[in-house]
């Protein structure tokens, strides 16, 4: 799972167990469901692809391949674009910033919210807990 530093019981999740192109990615309470599990695979040069346990061909993706503040994060079939490659930068205490290769923008939990369904997007680099994530190995 990919836990948020805002609340360690909140994780990045694909909406409604969906694996279609364009499926939104949000923050939800951890239920240990496959929509909340991710494979992190090195691509070399410090970059990673992050694919869904629902379907390992579906990757975290920057909507439209554009890298602007507020751009949505979604699932999309992996096609080796810069919008699907992520740099993991140590943020301390076991947390990481997840940075899009297509820009210097970081994965961000909208408005520091922790309610289920809160959107996950790209935003200007910062050091707040809304941009810090911990990768926790699943036991199942």
Short mmCIF file of C-alpha atoms in Angstrom, two decimals:
data_model
loop_
_atom_site.label_atom_id
_atom_site.label_comp_id
_atom_site.label_asym_id
_atom_site.label_seq_id
_atom_site.Cartn_x
_atom_site.Cartn_y
_atom_site.Cartn_z
CA UNK A 1 0.00 0.00 0.00
CA UNK A 2 0.97 3.63 -0.35
CA UNK A 3 0.14 5.33 2.97
CA UNK A 4 -0.36 9.05 3.39
CA UNK A 5 1.59 10.87 6.10
CA UNK A 6 -1.65 12.77 6.81
CA UNK A 7 -3.12 9.61 8.38
CA UNK A 8 -1.41 6.20 8.31
CA UNK A 9 -4.79 4.46 7.88
CA UNK A 10 -5.36 6.30 4.58
CA UNK A 11 -3.89 4.89 1.36
CA UNK A 12 -3.85 5.63 -2.35
CA UNK A 13 -6.65 3.70 -4.03
CA UNK A 14 -8.20 3.13 -7.47
CA UNK A 15 -11.87 4.19 -7.38
CA UNK A 16 -14.40 1.34 -7.14
CA UNK A 17 -11.90 -1.45 -7.94
CA UNK A 18 -11.99 -0.15 -11.52
CA UNK A 19 -9.15 -0.87 -13.96
CA UNK A 20 -10.23 1.06 -17.03
CA UNK A 21 -8.13 3.80 -18.61
CA UNK A 22 -8.91 7.04 -16.79
CA UNK A 23 -9.92 5.46 -13.47
CA UNK A 24 -9.46 8.12 -10.81
CA UNK A 25 -6.99 7.66 -7.95
CA UNK A 26 -8.03 8.86 -4.49
CA UNK A 27 -7.24 8.57 -0.80
CA UNK A 28 -9.31 5.97 1.08
CA UNK A 29 -9.34 4.13 4.39
CA UNK A 30 -7.13 1.05 4.16
CA UNK A 31 -9.28 -2.06 3.73
CA UNK A 32 -6.43 -4.25 2.39
CA UNK A 33 -8.25 -4.57 -0.92
CA UNK A 34 -6.44 -5.00 -4.26
CA UNK A 35 -7.56 -1.53 -5.42
CA UNK A 36 -5.19 -0.24 -2.69
CA UNK A 37 -2.20 -2.44 -3.49
CA UNK A 38 0.56 -1.44 -5.87
CA UNK A 39 3.63 -2.96 -7.47
CA UNK A 40 6.68 -0.69 -7.56
CA UNK A 41 9.16 -1.66 -10.28
CA UNK A 42 12.51 -0.04 -11.01
CA UNK A 43 12.93 1.28 -14.55
CA UNK A 44 16.57 2.29 -13.99
CA UNK A 45 18.02 5.78 -13.70
CA UNK A 46 16.18 6.23 -10.37
CA UNK A 47 12.68 6.01 -11.88
CA UNK A 48 9.88 3.57 -11.08
CA UNK A 49 6.57 2.49 -12.52
CA UNK A 50 3.76 1.99 -10.04
CA UNK A 51 1.16 -0.52 -11.23
CA UNK A 52 -2.12 -1.72 -9.74
CA UNK A 53 -2.57 -5.12 -8.08
CA UNK A 54 -5.96 -5.19 -9.84
CA UNK A 55 -4.14 -5.42 -13.17
CA UNK A 56 -0.35 -5.07 -13.35
CA UNK A 57 -0.61 -3.47 -16.81
CA UNK A 58 -2.45 -0.46 -15.32
CA UNK A 59 -0.11 2.26 -14.06
CA UNK A 60 -0.30 5.45 -12.02
CA UNK A 61 -0.45 8.07 -14.74
CA UNK A 62 -0.53 11.86 -15.11
CA UNK A 63 -3.79 12.75 -16.85
CA UNK A 64 -3.23 13.80 -20.47
CA UNK A 65 0.52 13.53 -20.01
CA UNK A 66 0.52 17.18 -18.89
CA UNK A 67 2.40 18.14 -15.79
CA UNK A 68 0.79 21.20 -14.30
CA UNK A 69 -0.19 21.94 -10.71
CA UNK A 70 -3.60 20.36 -10.14
CA UNK A 71 -3.31 17.75 -12.88
CA UNK A 72 -5.18 14.60 -11.89
CA UNK A 73 -3.54 11.24 -11.19
CA UNK A 74 -5.31 8.28 -12.78
CA UNK A 75 -4.85 4.68 -13.84
CA UNK A 76 -3.90 4.12 -17.46
CA UNK A 77 -2.51 1.21 -19.44
CA UNK A 78 1.28 1.31 -19.14
CA UNK A 79 2.90 2.69 -22.31
CA UNK A 80 6.29 3.86 -21.01
CA UNK A 81 5.56 7.60 -21.06
CA UNK A 82 7.20 10.14 -18.75
CA UNK A 83 3.77 10.64 -17.17
CA UNK A 84 4.01 7.05 -15.87
CA UNK A 85 7.54 7.25 -14.48
CA UNK A 86 8.11 8.33 -10.91
CA UNK A 87 11.13 9.43 -8.88
CA UNK A 88 10.94 8.47 -5.21
CA UNK A 89 12.75 11.07 -3.11
CA UNK A 90 13.45 10.37 0.56
CA UNK A 91 11.36 12.66 2.78
CA UNK A 92 12.63 11.14 6.07
CA UNK A 93 11.04 8.81 8.63
CA UNK A 94 10.33 6.17 5.95
CA UNK A 95 8.29 8.56 3.79
CA UNK A 96 8.90 9.56 0.17
CA UNK A 97 7.93 12.30 -2.23
CA UNK A 98 6.59 10.79 -5.47
CA UNK A 99 7.75 13.05 -8.30
CA UNK A 100 6.58 12.88 -11.92
CA UNK A 101 9.38 12.44 -14.46
CA UNK A 102 7.50 14.78 -16.80
CA UNK A 103 7.96 17.67 -14.34
CA UNK A 104 9.10 18.51 -10.84
CA UNK A 105 5.52 18.30 -9.54
CA UNK A 106 4.79 15.87 -6.72
CA UNK A 107 1.89 13.56 -5.95
CA UNK A 108 -0.33 15.48 -3.55
CA UNK A 109 -3.48 14.83 -1.50
CA UNK A 110 -5.91 17.63 -2.37
CA UNK A 111 -6.20 20.35 0.27
CA UNK A 112 -4.66 18.18 3.05
CA UNK A 113 -8.00 16.33 3.32
CA UNK A 114 -8.28 12.80 4.73
CA UNK A 115 -11.93 12.03 3.92
CA UNK A 116 -12.48 8.90 1.84
CA UNK A 117 -12.51 9.81 -1.84
CA UNK A 118 -10.20 12.82 -1.53
CA UNK A 119 -8.52 13.37 -4.89
CA UNK A 120 -4.85 12.67 -5.57
CA UNK A 121 -3.17 15.11 -7.96
CA UNK A 122 0.13 16.71 -8.94
CA UNK A 123 1.12 19.89 -7.15
CA UNK A 124 4.05 22.24 -6.64
CA UNK A 125 6.81 20.63 -4.56
CA UNK A 126 6.45 21.18 -0.85
CA UNK A 127 7.34 19.45 2.36
CA UNK A 128 3.89 18.99 3.91
CA UNK A 129 2.42 15.66 4.94
CA UNK A 130 0.00 15.89 2.00
CA UNK A 131 2.97 15.08 -0.27
CA UNK A 132 4.65 12.39 1.85
CA UNK A 133 3.92 8.71 1.32
CA UNK A 134 5.14 5.47 2.84
CA UNK A 135 5.34 2.24 0.86
CA UNK A 136 4.14 -0.60 3.09
CA UNK A 137 4.60 -4.19 1.97
CA UNK A 138 1.33 -6.09 2.02
CA UNK A 139 1.15 -9.24 4.08
CA UNK A 140 -1.33 -10.90 1.70
#
